[in-house]
Amino acid sequence: MAQDKIVFVYITFPNSEEAQKVGRILLEKRLCGCVNLFTNINSMYWWEGKIEVSQEAVLIVKTRESLYPEVEKEVLKNHSYSCPCIAKIEVSEVTPCFYRWLLQETGVEI
Amino acid sequence: MAQDKIVFVYITFPNSEEAQKVGRILLEKRLCGCVNLFTNINSMYWWEGKIEVSQEAVLIVKTRESLYPEVEKEVLKNHSYSCPCIAKIEVSEVTPCFYRWLLQETGVEI
Amino acid sequence: MAQDKIVFVYITFPNSEEAQKVGRILLEKRLCGCVNLFTNINSMYWWEGKIEVSQEAVLIVKTRESLYPEVEKEVLKNHSYSCPCIAKIEVSEVTPCFYRWLLQETGVEI
């Protein structure tokens, strides 16, 4: 079985409360090792013909590549946007001890 | 035509005003779907023989890989640094609906 | 010799003081071009049977891929965690002038 890569999943939320709620769900379901929450992010995008500026929060979810489909499904189920940005970024190398820790935290027997 | 990948472009600015100004230009020219602005970042680097600590802002621009050269050109044209950090990071997967939204926001007929 | 790629090394710390201390060591040893420090990050993870929420800082270290083993070694030597998250993310493209600047800052004759 090819080694399961580590990925960072970058997700934007309307506020930190919702980001923490979803982060907690992912942890409870053992779908990630940990999350980092960045708050007070200013986002800009087109909305109804005008460029909108709004405050968001960014959650970085650290998990295994094979768990990504379940992470995406769980986030979509609990997110208030109809179409949130859920973006998978590959980690090409990580500290060996952190790799083992993350496998154990997500239910892999080592 | 190979599917146009989504990329995140990580750019540092001296302050959030300039970051917002450039983000707005990229949106007006439909060179990205949206931007996330991180403020109050402390940066450290060598400057004139000593290690300097200064406050910066980080802008993450979400766009399509094929638009990257134009994004880089537009940022270089409007940035106050003579040599800013403009770094392209590949997104290996993103929510399908967000992908379609970003294509439409950057002028692709779907 | 294949071109040395640019990588971002994403490292979490218990606080910004320790992140700055390690960032300074990496700069003094010319193991990176610069660092960006993100503060007031909320992290969530399992700890002794319960989901813990704690404040952390995130340091993004911009360096050359061939220096990554030394960066990892130096961070492990100076980090207060027994098993910190040190994660290498590849940058697929960067502004040519920034690339040259980073090579020079890390001791490459150009």
Short mmCIF file of C-alpha atoms in Angstrom, two decimals:
data_model
loop_
_atom_site.label_atom_id
_atom_site.label_comp_id
_atom_site.label_asym_id
_atom_site.label_seq_id
_atom_site.Cartn_x
_atom_site.Cartn_y
_atom_site.Cartn_z
CA MET A 1 0.00 0.00 0.00
CA ALA A 2 1.56 3.33 -1.11
CA GLN A 3 2.36 5.63 1.82
CA ASP A 4 -0.59 7.91 2.58
CA LYS A 5 0.59 11.48 1.98
CA ILE A 6 -0.09 14.36 4.37
CA VAL A 7 -2.27 17.15 2.97
CA PHE A 8 -3.35 20.55 4.24
CA VAL A 9 -6.99 21.37 3.50
CA TYR A 10 -7.56 25.15 3.26
CA ILE A 11 -11.19 26.12 4.00
CA THR A 12 -12.77 29.58 4.36
CA PHE A 13 -15.65 30.22 6.77
CA PRO A 14 -17.87 33.26 7.46
CA ASN A 15 -16.64 33.40 11.07
CA SER A 16 -14.38 31.62 13.57
CA GLU A 17 -17.30 30.06 15.48
CA GLU A 18 -18.40 28.05 12.47
CA ALA A 19 -14.78 27.17 11.63
CA GLN A 20 -14.24 25.86 15.18
CA LYS A 21 -17.54 23.92 15.07
CA VAL A 22 -16.52 22.13 11.87
CA GLY A 23 -12.95 21.62 13.11
CA ARG A 24 -14.35 19.93 16.22
CA ILE A 25 -16.58 17.64 14.11
CA LEU A 26 -13.59 16.56 11.98
CA LEU A 27 -11.56 15.83 15.12
CA GLU A 28 -14.45 13.93 16.78
CA LYS A 29 -14.77 11.75 13.66
CA ARG A 30 -10.96 11.27 13.64
CA LEU A 31 -10.75 12.72 10.12
CA CYS A 32 -7.72 14.88 10.91
CA GLY A 33 -4.78 15.22 13.31
CA CYS A 34 -5.30 18.89 14.12
CA VAL A 35 -6.54 22.19 12.72
CA ASN A 36 -5.11 25.72 12.69
CA LEU A 37 -7.62 28.57 12.66
CA PHE A 38 -6.66 31.99 11.22
CA THR A 39 -9.15 34.75 12.10
CA ASN A 40 -9.87 38.32 10.90
CA ILE A 41 -9.13 37.55 7.29
CA ASN A 42 -10.40 40.11 4.77
CA SER A 43 -11.79 38.48 1.65
CA MET A 44 -12.64 40.23 -1.62
CA TYR A 45 -14.77 38.85 -4.47
CA TRP A 46 -17.49 39.86 -6.93
CA TRP A 47 -21.03 39.74 -5.49
CA GLU A 48 -24.11 40.88 -7.38
CA GLY A 49 -22.14 43.10 -9.75
CA LYS A 50 -19.93 44.73 -7.16
CA ILE A 51 -16.60 43.85 -5.45
CA GLU A 52 -17.47 42.83 -1.90
CA VAL A 53 -15.11 42.93 1.10
CA SER A 54 -16.05 40.69 3.99
CA GLN A 55 -14.41 39.18 7.07
CA GLU A 56 -13.79 35.46 7.03
CA ALA A 57 -11.83 32.84 8.94
CA VAL A 58 -9.45 30.30 7.37
CA LEU A 59 -9.15 26.78 8.75
CA ILE A 60 -6.16 24.63 7.81
CA VAL A 61 -6.98 20.96 8.39
CA LYS A 62 -3.98 18.59 8.60
CA THR A 63 -4.91 15.11 7.47
CA ARG A 64 -4.05 12.10 5.29
CA GLU A 65 -4.76 12.21 1.54
CA SER A 66 -6.98 9.09 1.70
CA LEU A 67 -9.28 10.85 4.19
CA TYR A 68 -9.77 13.90 1.96
CA PRO A 69 -13.09 12.74 0.36
CA GLU A 70 -14.63 12.22 3.82
CA VAL A 71 -13.28 15.56 5.06
CA GLU A 72 -14.82 17.31 2.04
CA LYS A 73 -18.17 15.52 2.56
CA GLU A 74 -18.29 16.38 6.27
CA VAL A 75 -17.39 20.05 5.65
CA LEU A 76 -20.01 20.41 2.91
CA LYS A 77 -22.61 18.88 5.29
CA ASN A 78 -21.85 21.40 8.06
CA HIS A 79 -20.88 24.58 6.17
CA SER A 80 -23.26 27.53 5.87
CA TYR A 81 -22.11 28.43 2.34
CA SER A 82 -23.75 26.57 -0.53
CA CYS A 83 -20.37 26.38 -2.26
CA PRO A 84 -17.41 26.84 0.12
CA CYS A 85 -13.74 26.90 -0.91
CA ILE A 86 -12.27 23.55 0.20
CA ALA A 87 -8.80 23.28 -1.31
CA LYS A 88 -6.30 20.42 -0.90
CA ILE A 89 -2.61 21.35 -0.83
CA GLU A 90 0.00 18.61 -0.85
CA VAL A 91 2.74 18.49 1.77
CA SER A 92 5.84 17.03 0.14
CA GLU A 93 7.64 16.25 3.41
CA VAL A 94 6.82 16.38 7.12
CA THR A 95 8.67 15.54 10.33
CA PRO A 96 8.62 11.70 10.70
CA CYS A 97 7.36 11.87 14.29
CA PHE A 98 4.52 14.20 13.24
CA TYR A 99 3.63 11.81 10.43
CA ARG A 100 3.36 8.87 12.84
CA TRP A 101 1.39 11.00 15.32
CA LEU A 102 -1.10 12.03 12.63
CA LEU A 103 -1.57 8.42 11.47
CA GLN A 104 -2.31 7.34 15.06
CA GLU A 105 -4.66 10.29 15.64
CA THR A 106 -6.66 9.24 12.58
CA GLY A 107 -6.99 5.61 13.58
CA VAL A 108 -4.03 3.89 11.95
CA GLU A 109 -2.43 1.14 14.07
CA ILE A 110 1.34 1.64 14.18
CA MET B 1 -7.50 21.26 -23.63
CA ALA B 2 -6.08 19.96 -20.31
CA GLN B 3 -8.16 21.09 -17.32
CA ASP B 4 -6.89 24.41 -15.98
CA LYS B 5 -5.64 23.75 -12.43
CA ILE B 6 -6.47 26.02 -9.48
CA VAL B 7 -3.48 27.74 -7.88
CA PHE B 8 -3.02 29.92 -4.81
CA VAL B 9 -0.66 32.85 -5.35
CA TYR B 10 1.02 33.94 -2.08
CA ILE B 11 2.14 37.59 -2.17
CA THR B 12 3.61 39.75 0.61
CA PHE B 13 2.89 43.50 0.81
CA PRO B 14 4.19 46.30 3.07
CA ASN B 15 0.65 46.95 4.36
CA SER B 16 -2.96 45.86 3.94
CA GLU B 17 -3.96 48.99 1.98
CA GLU B 18 -1.60 48.15 -0.87
CA ALA B 19 -2.60 44.48 -0.71
CA GLN B 20 -6.29 45.45 -1.01
CA LYS B 21 -5.54 47.87 -3.86
CA VAL B 22 -3.78 45.15 -5.87
CA GLY B 23 -6.44 42.56 -4.96
CA ARG B 24 -9.11 44.92 -6.30
CA ILE B 25 -7.18 45.44 -9.57
CA LEU B 26 -6.88 41.65 -10.09
CA LEU B 27 -10.62 41.25 -9.46
CA GLU B 28 -11.53 44.16 -11.78
CA LYS B 29 -9.46 42.57 -14.55
CA ARG B 30 -11.09 39.17 -13.80
CA LEU B 31 -7.70 37.61 -13.14
CA CYS B 32 -8.87 35.76 -10.03
CA GLY B 33 -11.97 34.43 -8.28
CA CYS B 34 -11.25 35.93 -4.88
CA VAL B 35 -8.47 36.96 -2.50
CA ASN B 36 -7.84 36.36 1.20
CA LEU B 37 -5.87 39.04 3.05
CA PHE B 38 -3.90 38.16 6.21
CA THR B 39 -2.75 41.24 8.17
CA ASN B 40 -0.26 41.96 10.99
CA ILE B 41 2.29 39.47 9.74
CA ASN B 42 5.80 39.85 11.18
CA SER B 43 8.47 39.29 8.58
CA MET B 44 12.20 38.80 9.23
CA TYR B 45 15.03 39.06 6.68
CA TRP B 46 18.54 40.43 6.24
CA TRP B 47 18.63 44.12 5.31
CA GLU B 48 21.86 46.12 4.99
CA GLY B 49 23.87 43.74 7.15
CA LYS B 50 21.36 43.20 9.94
CA ILE B 51 18.25 41.10 10.52
CA GLU B 52 15.21 43.33 10.05
CA VAL B 53 11.74 42.72 11.54
CA SER B 54 8.88 44.48 9.79
CA GLN B 55 5.11 44.23 9.54
CA GLU B 56 3.67 42.97 6.30
CA ALA B 57 0.38 41.71 4.88
CA VAL B 58 -0.04 38.45 2.96
CA LEU B 59 -2.51 38.18 0.09
CA ILE B 60 -3.60 34.76 -1.16
CA VAL B 61 -5.00 35.07 -4.68
CA LYS B 62 -7.14 32.15 -5.90
CA THR B 63 -6.97 31.76 -9.65
CA ARG B 64 -6.42 29.44 -12.62
CA GLU B 65 -2.89 28.30 -13.55
CA SER B 66 -3.20 29.71 -17.09
CA LEU B 67 -3.83 33.20 -15.66
CA TYR B 68 -0.71 33.15 -13.46
CA PRO B 69 1.60 35.03 -15.91
CA GLU B 70 -0.93 37.89 -16.15
CA VAL B 71 -1.42 37.94 -12.37
CA GLU B 72 2.36 38.15 -11.87
CA LYS B 73 2.67 40.96 -14.48
CA GLU B 74 -0.20 42.97 -12.93
CA VAL B 75 1.20 42.58 -9.39
CA LEU B 76 4.70 43.62 -10.46
CA LYS B 77 3.19 46.69 -12.18
CA ASN B 78 1.34 47.82 -9.03
CA HIS B 79 3.62 46.67 -6.18
CA SER B 80 5.81 49.13 -4.27
CA TYR B 81 8.67 46.63 -3.82
CA SER B 82 11.15 46.37 -6.68
CA CYS B 83 11.24 42.60 -6.14
CA PRO B 84 8.18 41.24 -4.29
CA CYS B 85 7.63 37.61 -3.29
CA ILE B 86 4.98 36.26 -5.69
CA ALA B 87 4.80 32.49 -5.19
CA LYS B 88 2.50 30.01 -6.96
CA ILE B 89 1.29 27.02 -4.92
CA GLU B 90 -0.63 24.25 -6.63
CA VAL B 91 -4.00 23.11 -5.32
CA SER B 92 -4.33 19.40 -6.06
CA GLU B 93 -8.09 19.27 -5.52
CA VAL B 94 -10.89 21.73 -4.85
CA THR B 95 -14.67 21.48 -4.38
CA PRO B 96 -16.23 21.00 -7.86
CA CYS B 97 -18.74 23.82 -7.35
CA PHE B 98 -15.96 26.20 -6.30
CA TYR B 99 -13.98 25.19 -9.39
CA ARG B 100 -16.91 26.02 -11.69
CA TRP B 101 -17.55 29.28 -9.82
CA LEU B 102 -13.92 30.33 -10.21
CA LEU B 103 -13.92 29.54 -13.95
CA GLN B 104 -17.05 31.67 -14.41
CA GLU B 105 -15.64 34.53 -12.31
CA THR B 106 -12.57 34.58 -14.55
CA GLY B 107 -14.49 34.69 -17.78
CA VAL B 108 -14.85 31.05 -18.81
CA GLU B 109 -18.22 30.18 -20.38
CA ILE B 110 -19.64 27.06 -18.73
CA MET C 1 22.77 20.49 -11.35
CA ALA C 2 18.93 20.58 -11.41
CA GLN C 3 17.55 24.00 -10.38
CA ASP C 4 16.98 24.14 -6.63
CA LYS C 5 13.24 24.63 -6.10
CA ILE C 6 11.79 27.15 -3.64
CA VAL C 7 9.79 25.65 -0.77
CA PHE C 8 7.70 27.10 2.04
CA VAL C 9 8.20 25.35 5.38
CA TYR C 10 5.10 25.64 7.60
CA ILE C 11 5.94 25.29 11.32
CA THR C 12 3.68 25.74 14.37
CA PHE C 13 5.04 27.15 17.66
CA PRO C 14 3.51 27.61 21.15
CA ASN C 15 4.02 31.38 20.90
CA SER C 16 5.45 34.11 18.67
CA GLU C 17 8.56 34.62 20.84
CA GLU C 18 9.79 31.09 20.19
CA ALA C 19 8.84 31.36 16.50
CA GLN C 20 10.86 34.58 16.18
CA LYS C 21 13.82 33.04 18.07
CA VAL C 22 13.96 30.07 15.67
CA GLY C 23 13.36 32.31 12.63
CA ARG C 24 16.35 34.42 13.70
CA ILE C 25 18.56 31.30 14.08
CA LEU C 26 17.63 30.12 10.55
CA LEU C 27 18.45 33.57 9.15
CA GLU C 28 21.75 33.79 11.07
CA LYS C 29 22.78 30.40 9.65
CA ARG C 30 21.67 31.55 6.16
CA LEU C 31 19.24 28.63 5.92
CA CYS C 32 16.40 30.76 4.50
CA GLY C 33 15.71 34.01 2.67
CA CYS C 34 13.00 35.28 5.00
CA VAL C 35 10.22 34.19 7.33
CA ASN C 36 6.60 35.28 7.76
CA LEU C 37 5.12 34.95 11.25
CA PHE C 38 1.34 34.57 11.72
CA THR C 39 0.22 35.07 15.34
CA ASN C 40 -2.95 34.39 17.39
CA ILE C 41 -3.72 31.14 15.63
CA ASN C 42 -6.21 28.87 17.39
CA SER C 43 -5.23 25.22 17.16
CA MET C 44 -7.44 22.24 18.03
CA TYR C 45 -6.27 18.64 18.58
CA TRP C 46 -6.85 15.65 20.88
CA TRP C 47 -4.88 15.81 24.14
CA GLU C 48 -5.21 13.24 26.92
CA GLY C 49 -8.64 12.11 25.80
CA LYS C 50 -10.20 15.49 25.15
CA ILE C 51 -10.17 18.04 22.31
CA GLU C 52 -7.83 20.85 23.32
CA VAL C 53 -7.93 24.43 21.99
CA SER C 54 -4.72 26.38 22.35
CA GLN C 55 -3.09 29.49 20.89
CA GLU C 56 -0.15 28.96 18.58
CA ALA C 57 1.95 30.91 16.08
CA VAL C 58 2.68 29.76 12.51
CA LEU C 59 6.04 30.49 10.89
CA ILE C 60 6.40 30.21 7.12
CA VAL C 61 10.08 29.81 6.21
CA LYS C 62 11.01 30.55 2.58
CA THR C 63 14.03 28.56 1.48
CA ARG C 64 15.60 26.27 -1.13
CA GLU C 65 14.61 22.58 -1.26
CA SER C 66 18.23 21.42 -0.80
CA LEU C 67 18.40 23.28 2.53
CA TYR C 68 15.25 21.63 3.93
CA PRO C 69 17.07 18.83 5.87
CA GLU C 70 19.21 21.42 7.67
CA VAL C 71 16.19 23.64 8.37
CA GLU C 72 14.35 20.66 9.86
CA LYS C 73 17.38 19.69 11.99
CA GLU C 74 17.86 23.25 13.30
CA VAL C 75 14.13 23.65 14.11
CA LEU C 76 14.00 20.31 15.95
CA LYS C 77 17.09 21.37 17.95
CA ASN C 78 15.48 24.65 19.07
CA HIS C 79 11.77 23.82 19.33
CA SER C 80 10.08 23.29 22.69
CA TYR C 81 7.74 20.57 21.39
CA SER C 82 9.11 17.03 21.31
CA CYS C 83 7.37 16.51 17.96
CA PRO C 84 6.56 19.78 16.14
CA CYS C 85 4.71 20.05 12.81
CA ILE C 86 7.38 20.96 10.23
CA ALA C 87 5.77 20.64 6.81
CA LYS C 88 7.38 21.34 3.41
CA ILE C 89 5.13 22.79 0.70
CA GLU C 90 6.44 23.13 -2.83
CA VAL C 91 6.30 26.44 -4.66
CA SER C 92 5.81 25.68 -8.36
CA GLU C 93 6.79 29.15 -9.56
CA VAL C 94 8.17 32.34 -8.03
CA THR C 95 9.16 35.78 -9.33
CA PRO C 96 12.62 35.39 -11.01
CA CYS C 97 14.09 38.34 -9.08
CA PHE C 98 12.88 36.86 -5.77
CA TYR C 99 14.40 33.51 -6.74
CA ARG C 100 17.81 35.11 -7.39
CA TRP C 101 17.53 37.15 -4.16
CA LEU C 102 16.77 34.03 -2.13
CA LEU C 103 19.73 32.13 -3.67
CA GLN C 104 22.06 35.01 -2.77
CA GLU C 105 20.64 35.32 0.75
CA THR C 106 21.37 31.62 1.30
CA GLY C 107 24.94 31.75 0.10
CA VAL C 108 24.77 30.93 -3.60
CA GLU C 109 27.16 32.92 -5.80
CA ILE C 110 25.28 34.37 -8.76
#
